[in-house]
Short mmCIF file of C-alpha atoms in Angstrom, two decimals:
data_model
loop_
_atom_site.label_atom_id
_atom_site.label_comp_id
_atom_site.label_asym_id
_atom_site.label_seq_id
_atom_site.Cartn_x
_atom_site.Cartn_y
_atom_site.Cartn_z
CA MET D 363 0.27 -0.11 -0.66
CA ARG D 364 1.30 3.48 -1.18
CA ILE D 365 0.77 6.85 -0.04
CA LEU D 366 0.61 9.92 -1.37
CA TRP D 367 0.37 12.83 -0.27
CA LEU D 368 -0.36 16.40 -1.54
CA VAL D 369 1.29 19.30 -0.01
CA LEU D 370 0.67 22.44 -1.52
CA CYS D 371 -1.71 25.15 0.61
CA ALA D 372 -5.04 26.74 -0.37
CA SER D 373 -7.14 29.06 0.36
CA CYS D 374 -10.85 29.07 -1.49
CA LEU D 375 -12.29 26.54 -3.32
CA PHE D 376 -14.49 27.33 -6.53
CA ALA D 377 -16.33 24.41 -8.54
CA ALA D 378 -16.98 24.45 -11.95
CA ASP D 379 -18.66 22.24 -14.26
CA ALA D 380 -17.25 21.27 -17.70
CA ASP D 381 -18.51 22.20 -20.93
CA LEU D 382 -18.29 19.45 -22.68
CA ASP D 383 -17.89 19.89 -26.87
CA ILE D 384 -17.22 16.60 -28.75
CA ILE D 385 -15.75 16.71 -32.34
CA LYS D 386 -15.90 13.32 -32.90
CA THR D 387 -14.57 10.26 -31.47
CA ILE D 388 -14.13 7.33 -33.47
CA GLN D 389 -12.48 4.39 -31.34
CA LYS D 390 -13.38 1.46 -29.04
CA LEU D 391 -13.73 2.52 -25.11
CA SER D 392 -13.33 -0.06 -21.84
CA LYS D 393 -16.04 0.29 -19.46
CA VAL D 394 -15.18 1.31 -16.19
CA GLU D 395 -17.66 1.69 -13.04
CA VAL D 396 -16.78 4.00 -9.91
CA ARG D 397 -18.33 3.35 -6.47
CA TYR D 398 -17.51 5.60 -3.14
CA THR D 399 -18.67 4.68 1.12
CA ASN D 400 -19.63 7.04 3.37
CA PRO D 401 -21.59 9.32 2.52
CA GLN D 402 -20.78 11.08 5.98
CA SER D 403 -18.05 12.78 3.71
CA PRO D 404 -18.80 15.25 1.41
CA TYR D 405 -15.37 15.52 0.08
CA LEU D 406 -15.66 12.16 -0.87
CA LYS D 407 -18.80 12.48 -3.20
CA LYS D 408 -16.64 15.75 -4.80
CA ILE D 409 -14.10 13.54 -5.15
CA TYR D 410 -16.19 10.81 -6.87
CA THR D 411 -17.89 13.05 -9.03
CA MET D 412 -14.47 14.90 -10.10
CA LEU D 413 -12.81 11.39 -11.14
CA LEU D 414 -16.38 10.29 -13.16
CA ALA D 415 -15.30 13.74 -15.36
CA ASP D 416 -12.14 12.99 -15.36
CA LEU D 417 -12.52 9.44 -16.50
CA LYS D 418 -14.94 10.56 -19.65
CA ILE D 419 -12.95 13.89 -20.44
CA SER D 420 -9.83 11.62 -21.77
CA GLY D 421 -11.80 10.20 -23.73
CA HIS D 422 -10.49 6.18 -22.71
CA PHE D 423 -13.28 5.24 -20.96
CA LYS D 424 -16.90 4.41 -20.94
CA VAL D 425 -18.32 5.59 -17.86
CA ILE D 426 -21.32 4.18 -15.28
CA THR D 427 -21.88 5.89 -12.81
CA GLY D 428 -21.37 3.06 -9.32
CA GLY D 429 -22.95 5.98 -7.11
CA LEU D 430 -23.11 5.09 -3.02
CA GLN D 431 -22.52 1.86 -2.21
CA GLN D 432 -22.35 0.09 1.26
CA PRO D 433 -18.60 -1.56 1.55
CA ASN D 434 -18.73 -5.44 0.56
CA ASN D 435 -16.80 -7.68 -2.08
CA PRO D 436 -18.04 -6.59 -5.79
CA ASN D 437 -19.31 -9.04 -8.23
CA TYR D 438 -17.50 -10.19 -10.52
CA ASN D 439 -19.56 -12.30 -12.53
CA ALA D 440 -21.73 -9.40 -12.68
CA LEU D 441 -19.99 -6.85 -14.12
CA ALA D 442 -17.95 -8.95 -16.56
CA SER D 443 -21.45 -9.62 -18.14
CA GLN D 444 -21.71 -5.84 -18.07
CA GLY D 445 -18.81 -5.64 -19.86
CA VAL D 446 -16.83 -3.54 -16.99
CA ARG D 447 -12.94 -4.01 -17.03
CA LEU D 448 -12.20 -1.96 -14.15
CA LEU D 449 -13.74 -0.94 -11.37
CA VAL D 450 -12.78 1.95 -8.49
CA GLU D 451 -13.87 2.20 -4.81
CA LEU D 452 -13.43 5.25 -3.02
CA SER D 453 -13.42 5.04 0.64
CA MET D 454 -12.47 7.60 3.29
CA GLU D 455 -12.30 5.82 6.95
CA GLU D 456 -9.84 8.64 8.24
CA PRO D 457 -10.45 11.98 7.69
CA THR D 458 -7.57 13.24 6.44
CA GLN D 459 -7.38 9.94 4.19
CA VAL D 460 -8.88 8.48 0.83
CA ASN D 461 -9.00 4.45 -0.62
CA VAL D 462 -9.01 3.24 -3.41
CA ARG D 463 -8.83 0.15 -4.79
CA ILE D 464 -9.08 -0.02 -7.91
CA HIS D 465 -10.03 -3.58 -9.49
CA ASP D 466 -9.15 -5.75 -12.13
CA VAL D 467 -13.03 -7.77 -13.07
CA GLN D 468 -11.49 -9.54 -15.68
CA ASN D 469 -9.54 -11.40 -14.02
CA LYS D 470 -11.36 -11.33 -10.68
CA ASN D 471 -8.77 -9.43 -8.63
CA ILE D 472 -7.86 -6.11 -6.80
CA GLN D 473 -5.04 -4.50 -8.69
CA SER D 474 -4.11 -1.45 -6.89
CA ILE D 475 -4.17 -0.11 -3.43
CA LYS D 476 -4.05 3.28 -2.59
CA ASP D 477 -4.40 5.82 0.25
CA TYR D 478 -4.20 9.18 -0.48
CA ALA D 479 -3.85 11.73 2.38
CA PHE D 480 -4.45 15.00 2.69
CA GLU D 481 -5.14 17.29 5.54
CA ASP D 482 -6.26 20.64 2.81
CA LYS D 483 -9.31 19.82 1.56
CA THR D 484 -9.64 22.33 -1.33
CA LEU D 485 -6.72 19.68 -2.70
CA TYR D 486 -9.01 17.34 -3.44
CA PRO D 487 -9.57 17.56 -7.27
CA PHE D 488 -5.65 16.05 -6.82
CA ILE D 489 -6.98 13.03 -5.73
CA ALA D 490 -9.30 12.54 -8.48
CA HIS D 491 -6.86 13.64 -11.32
CA HIS D 492 -4.17 10.82 -9.73
CA VAL D 493 -6.43 8.22 -9.41
CA ALA D 494 -7.60 9.12 -13.51
CA THR D 495 -4.09 8.42 -13.76
CA ASP D 496 -3.56 5.73 -12.11
CA ALA D 497 -6.21 3.75 -13.59
CA HIS D 498 -5.26 4.54 -17.52
CA ALA D 499 -2.41 3.10 -16.21
CA SER D 500 -3.81 -0.07 -15.29
CA LEU D 501 -5.02 -0.99 -18.30
CA ASN D 502 -2.06 0.57 -20.31
CA LEU D 503 -3.95 3.39 -21.52
CA PRO D 504 -1.69 6.74 -23.26
CA SER D 505 -1.60 8.74 -20.01
CA VAL D 506 -3.54 11.39 -18.99
CA ALA D 507 -0.46 12.58 -16.52
CA TRP D 508 -1.11 16.16 -18.24
CA MET D 509 -4.42 16.73 -15.86
CA ASN D 510 -2.29 16.26 -12.72
CA ARG D 511 -0.07 19.52 -13.38
CA LEU D 512 -1.28 22.87 -11.76
CA VAL D 513 -2.22 25.97 -14.78
CA VAL D 514 -0.32 28.94 -13.19
CA PHE D 515 -1.55 32.72 -14.51
CA ALA D 516 -1.66 36.33 -13.68
CA ARG D 517 -5.84 36.97 -12.37
CA TYR D 518 -6.93 40.82 -13.27
CA ILE D 519 -7.78 42.23 -10.07
CA GLU D 520 -8.50 46.51 -10.88
CA PRO D 521 -6.48 48.32 -12.98
CA GLY D 522 -2.40 48.37 -12.45
CA VAL D 523 -3.00 45.08 -10.53
CA THR D 524 -2.94 41.45 -11.25
CA ASN D 525 -2.30 38.31 -8.82
CA ILE D 526 -0.23 35.46 -10.26
CA ALA D 527 -2.21 31.97 -9.46
CA VAL D 528 -2.07 28.27 -9.34
CA ALA D 529 -4.74 26.24 -10.61
CA ASP D 530 -5.63 22.17 -10.97
CA TYR D 531 -6.85 22.17 -14.98
CA THR D 532 -10.85 22.36 -14.30
CA LEU D 533 -10.10 25.32 -12.23
CA THR D 534 -12.04 23.86 -8.92
CA TYR D 535 -9.03 24.54 -7.45
CA GLN D 536 -7.62 28.20 -6.90
CA LYS D 537 -5.31 29.92 -4.81
CA ASP D 538 -3.05 33.19 -5.47
CA ILE D 539 0.52 33.25 -4.99
CA ILE D 540 1.70 36.10 -5.54
CA GLN D 541 -0.88 39.32 -4.29
CA ASN D 542 1.30 42.87 -3.70
CA ASN D 543 -0.88 44.74 -5.18
CA LEU D 544 1.64 45.60 -8.86
CA LEU D 545 1.00 44.23 -12.48
CA ASN D 546 2.64 40.88 -11.96
CA LEU D 547 2.13 39.15 -15.62
CA PHE D 548 3.74 36.63 -18.00
CA PRO D 549 4.19 33.18 -15.47
CA LYS D 550 5.96 30.79 -17.42
CA TRP D 551 6.60 27.38 -14.91
CA ALA D 552 10.67 27.61 -14.56
CA ASN D 553 11.48 23.28 -13.70
CA THR D 554 9.57 20.07 -14.26
CA GLU D 555 8.26 19.79 -10.75
CA GLN D 556 6.85 22.83 -10.72
CA THR D 557 7.94 24.16 -7.53
CA GLU D 558 9.44 27.46 -9.20
CA ILE D 559 7.84 29.87 -12.13
CA TYR D 560 9.11 32.88 -13.48
CA TYR D 561 7.33 35.77 -13.89
CA THR D 562 7.75 39.84 -14.59
CA GLN D 563 7.03 42.23 -12.18
CA TYR D 564 6.26 45.78 -13.28
CA LEU D 565 8.27 48.05 -10.92
CA GLN D 566 10.18 51.22 -12.37
CA GLU D 567 11.01 48.80 -15.06
CA PRO D 568 9.74 45.70 -16.40
CA THR D 569 11.42 42.90 -13.42
CA ILE D 570 11.95 38.87 -14.18
CA VAL D 571 11.59 36.98 -11.03
CA LYS D 572 11.98 33.90 -10.42
CA TYR D 573 10.10 32.50 -7.61
CA ASN D 574 10.09 29.78 -5.61
CA ILE D 575 6.16 27.87 -4.51
CA GLN D 576 7.11 26.15 -1.69
CA ASP D 577 9.77 28.61 0.79
CA GLY D 578 8.46 31.94 -1.06
CA SER D 579 12.15 33.22 -2.13
CA SER D 580 12.68 34.76 -5.25
CA GLU D 581 15.36 35.99 -7.07
CA VAL D 582 15.64 38.62 -9.70
CA ILE D 583 16.74 37.38 -13.44
CA ALA D 584 16.57 41.00 -15.41
CA GLN D 585 14.84 43.80 -16.34
CA SER D 586 14.55 45.60 -19.09
CA GLU D 587 12.51 49.40 -20.27
CA GLY D 588 9.68 48.30 -22.14
CA MET D 589 8.90 44.79 -22.53
CA ALA D 590 11.05 41.63 -19.84
CA ALA D 591 9.38 38.11 -20.12
CA VAL D 592 10.81 34.92 -20.15
CA SER D 593 8.38 33.11 -22.91
CA SER D 594 10.00 28.99 -23.08
CA VAL D 595 12.15 27.51 -20.15
CA SER D 596 15.46 24.92 -22.18
CA PRO D 597 13.73 21.38 -20.98
CA ASP D 598 16.66 21.59 -18.67
CA GLY D 599 15.92 24.34 -16.77
CA LYS D 600 19.09 26.23 -17.76
CA LYS D 601 18.28 27.81 -20.81
CA LEU D 602 15.60 30.75 -20.80
CA LEU D 603 13.93 32.40 -24.07
CA LEU D 604 13.25 35.69 -22.93
CA THR D 605 11.90 39.02 -24.45
CA LEU D 606 13.50 41.87 -23.81
CA ALA D 607 13.63 45.56 -25.45
CA PRO D 608 16.82 47.24 -23.91
CA GLU D 609 16.34 50.08 -26.69
CA GLY D 610 12.59 50.31 -26.78
CA GLN D 611 11.36 47.24 -29.98
CA SER D 612 11.66 44.17 -28.87
CA ASP D 613 14.39 40.91 -29.79
CA ILE D 614 14.71 38.13 -28.30
CA PHE D 615 17.70 36.76 -26.26
CA LEU D 616 18.93 33.64 -24.30
CA TYR D 617 19.55 33.27 -21.14
CA ASP D 618 21.91 31.12 -18.80
CA THR D 619 20.87 30.09 -15.53
CA ALA D 620 24.34 29.18 -14.20
CA LYS D 621 26.07 31.56 -15.60
CA LYS D 622 23.47 34.45 -15.63
CA THR D 623 24.84 35.63 -18.56
CA GLN D 624 21.91 36.55 -21.94
CA GLU D 625 22.94 36.69 -25.87
CA ARG D 626 21.09 38.66 -27.75
CA LEU D 627 19.28 36.49 -30.44
CA THR D 628 17.90 38.74 -32.64
CA GLN D 629 17.96 42.59 -33.86
CA TYR D 630 15.53 43.84 -35.72
CA SER D 631 14.08 46.86 -35.82
CA GLY D 632 10.53 45.58 -35.21
CA ILE D 633 9.10 43.02 -33.60
CA ASP D 634 10.26 39.68 -32.26
CA VAL D 635 8.16 38.38 -29.84
CA SER D 636 7.61 34.72 -27.93
CA GLY D 637 10.92 32.82 -28.11
CA ILE D 638 9.68 28.74 -27.88
CA PHE D 639 12.80 26.03 -28.12
CA ILE D 640 12.45 23.41 -30.19
CA ASN D 641 14.57 20.85 -31.96
CA HIS D 642 16.48 19.99 -28.07
CA ALA D 643 16.55 23.64 -27.10
CA LYS D 644 18.60 24.33 -30.35
CA SER D 645 16.15 26.24 -32.15
CA MET D 646 13.18 28.72 -31.57
CA VAL D 647 10.31 29.10 -33.26
CA PHE D 648 9.18 33.54 -32.53
CA VAL D 649 6.23 35.66 -33.43
CA SER D 650 8.11 38.76 -35.40
CA ASP D 651 6.17 41.47 -37.69
CA ARG D 652 8.94 41.74 -40.42
CA SER D 653 6.71 40.36 -42.85
CA GLY D 654 5.21 43.19 -42.19
CA GLN D 655 2.31 41.33 -40.06
CA PRO D 656 2.65 39.42 -37.27
CA ASN D 657 3.89 35.87 -38.36
CA ILE D 658 5.94 32.59 -37.32
CA TYR D 659 9.63 32.37 -38.08
CA ILE D 660 12.18 29.81 -36.72
CA LYS D 661 15.25 30.54 -35.89
CA LYS D 662 18.78 28.73 -35.30
CA LEU D 663 20.12 29.76 -31.42
CA ASN D 664 23.19 31.23 -33.16
CA PRO D 665 22.81 35.39 -33.46
CA ASN D 666 24.17 34.88 -37.20
CA ALA D 667 21.53 32.43 -38.07
CA PRO D 668 18.69 33.20 -40.58
CA ALA D 669 15.45 34.15 -40.05
CA GLU D 670 12.91 31.60 -41.80
CA GLN D 671 9.17 32.19 -42.76
CA VAL D 672 7.29 28.53 -41.17
CA VAL D 673 3.77 29.46 -41.51
CA TYR D 674 2.42 30.30 -44.62
CA TYR D 675 -1.44 30.27 -43.33
CA ALA D 676 -3.16 33.14 -43.44
CA GLN D 677 -2.09 36.70 -42.58
CA ASN D 678 -1.58 37.78 -38.62
CA ASN D 679 -0.59 34.21 -36.51
CA ASP D 680 0.30 36.70 -33.55
CA SER D 681 0.76 33.92 -31.17
CA VAL D 682 2.78 30.70 -30.89
CA SER D 683 3.27 27.74 -29.25
CA ALA D 684 5.70 24.88 -30.29
CA PHE D 685 6.38 20.45 -28.71
CA GLY D 686 8.80 18.61 -31.01
CA ASN D 687 8.00 19.16 -34.41
CA LYS D 688 4.02 20.49 -33.36
CA ILE D 689 3.30 24.31 -33.79
CA ALA D 690 -0.01 25.33 -32.29
CA PHE D 691 -0.60 29.10 -33.49
CA VAL D 692 -3.42 32.09 -32.83
CA SER D 693 -4.89 33.24 -36.83
CA ARG D 694 -6.78 36.24 -36.76
CA GLU D 695 -9.99 35.86 -40.08
CA GLU D 696 -12.45 37.58 -41.62
CA ARG D 697 -14.76 39.57 -39.00
CA ASP D 698 -18.47 36.68 -39.05
CA GLU D 699 -21.38 37.98 -40.25
CA ASN D 700 -21.34 39.95 -36.90
CA GLY D 701 -18.89 42.01 -37.89
CA GLN D 702 -16.37 40.18 -35.43
CA SER D 703 -12.99 39.42 -36.08
CA ALA D 704 -12.38 35.89 -35.34
CA PHE D 705 -9.29 34.20 -33.68
CA ASN D 706 -8.60 30.51 -34.94
CA LEU D 707 -5.83 28.01 -33.16
CA TYR D 708 -4.51 25.89 -35.93
CA MET D 709 -1.44 23.33 -35.65
CA ILE D 710 1.72 22.47 -38.61
CA THR D 711 3.98 20.61 -38.35
CA LEU D 712 7.64 21.04 -38.96
CA LYS D 713 7.45 18.15 -42.01
CA SER D 714 4.14 18.53 -43.85
CA ASN D 715 3.14 21.83 -45.16
CA HIS D 716 -0.64 20.15 -43.71
CA VAL D 717 -2.61 22.84 -41.73
CA ARG D 718 -5.38 21.34 -38.69
CA ARG D 719 -7.89 23.36 -38.03
CA LEU D 720 -8.15 23.06 -34.25
CA THR D 721 -11.28 25.57 -33.31
CA ALA D 722 -14.45 26.72 -35.19
CA SER D 723 -15.49 30.30 -34.41
CA GLY D 724 -14.95 32.33 -31.03
CA VAL D 725 -11.84 34.28 -29.69
CA ASN D 726 -9.54 31.82 -29.18
CA GLN D 727 -5.47 32.94 -28.27
CA MET D 728 -2.64 31.69 -25.83
CA PRO D 729 -2.05 28.38 -27.43
CA HIS D 730 0.10 26.09 -24.63
CA PHE D 731 0.72 22.56 -25.28
CA SER D 732 0.57 20.07 -22.37
CA GLU D 733 3.97 18.38 -21.37
CA ASP D 734 3.54 15.66 -23.51
CA GLY D 735 2.42 17.35 -26.32
CA LYS D 736 -0.86 15.42 -26.61
CA ALA D 737 -2.94 18.36 -25.44
CA ILE D 738 -3.52 22.24 -25.87
CA MET D 739 -4.62 24.23 -23.50
CA PHE D 740 -6.05 27.76 -24.59
CA VAL D 741 -7.74 30.18 -23.46
CA LYS D 742 -11.58 31.22 -25.40
CA LYS D 743 -12.95 34.38 -24.67
CA ALA D 744 -16.79 35.48 -25.11
CA ALA D 745 -19.25 38.44 -24.10
CA GLN D 746 -20.42 36.43 -21.62
CA GLN D 747 -18.08 34.44 -20.43
CA SER D 748 -14.68 33.24 -21.41
CA ALA D 749 -13.34 29.16 -20.59
CA LEU D 750 -10.08 27.94 -19.62
CA GLY D 751 -10.19 25.50 -23.24
CA VAL D 752 -8.21 21.53 -23.65
CA ILE D 753 -7.84 19.90 -26.92
CA LEU D 754 -7.43 16.60 -26.83
CA LEU D 755 -5.57 16.51 -30.28
CA ASP D 756 -5.74 12.64 -30.66
CA TYR D 757 -9.24 12.22 -29.79
CA ASN D 758 -10.35 15.20 -31.73
CA GLN D 759 -11.93 16.29 -28.35
CA SER D 760 -12.28 19.37 -27.20
CA TYR D 761 -13.19 20.66 -23.20
CA LEU D 762 -14.13 24.45 -21.84
CA PHE D 763 -13.82 24.98 -18.21
CA PRO D 764 -16.23 28.87 -17.68
CA LEU D 765 -13.55 31.09 -15.99
CA LYS D 766 -16.33 31.81 -13.51
CA GLY D 767 -15.18 35.76 -12.29
CA ILE D 768 -11.79 35.47 -13.79
CA ASN D 769 -9.96 36.96 -16.47
CA ILE D 770 -6.64 35.78 -17.26
CA GLN D 771 -4.19 38.22 -18.87
CA SER D 772 -1.35 35.07 -19.47
CA PHE D 773 -0.33 31.55 -18.48
CA ASP D 774 0.75 28.60 -18.63
CA TRP D 775 1.16 24.59 -18.17
#
């Protein structure tokens, strides 16, 4: 039996239900039934409900809602007759510990038993996310470990004031980690463990700060007039791509975290921003207006290397994310029948000229690939209510999580 500890503190809890938009699904799904006991524990039911949503969102399961049941030995034959492959049982015998049993119905045995200990009840969504990940692993299904990751974002408070907050991917759990009555923007995870971030604090000059979430320590990385932001962190955390504007116009710089030195990679009279590492941190893609309008370019990490246009679809592409050979970008399109400009997400690969459309309408911005490159998170803005969106690339599914009273200025996943 293994005990998993969730140690991140939280101060508030916001509920959010996923709005499901299935574009296309063609696959045979494994059946999983989820049950829970202990009706006196409100958090156990919350975990149960969140787990049902996680399993559905993954696109790998047909979910059967077993609901509240008395503790007893499961009837494997009855479950097998319904085509159930897995049975997940949740119980809570202690107020700070959730017991999870995953049954292999086909082989009529318990595949795993884990206790999830959590002192802070607002962290309950992460128990559900971890159980969903374990359920996938038990059947050797594609990983959904992206569900376990934190989202860090800049939250608008009032003019000139934004807080930095963290949340789970559904925004059910949220906590402000930087709140100082200042303008704090462009948060970026500093490591894969998600224990540190970079962000820009607007003092006399925009200042890039490295902040440790666990102990609250901070370190100034760079300052620049007009613009300063970390746009990309290399996989090993040793290199950063910075957007700085020391002479008025923004350019991209390579920063060495060990030597604390920076090297200018672009020197263009217009705008170069949002550099993203590709090719094992040997090259970058970035946004530039050197063709007259914002577009996506590629360049090796050498000041003298040429910049080559990589996207030829549309003429106004002002945001980019990359993973491996995949590049996601935002393209501004013609106005619709209501006179509103549309901003849609597209994806290309460096190995082909094929352009894949990811969204169909509306204002879709700030794409970010998941750590495994199999999902893209983005912000969908609307007059009535905006949402945080997740696109599962392998299954052509997208989900929207309403941003209730939240205005996200920038985020990282």
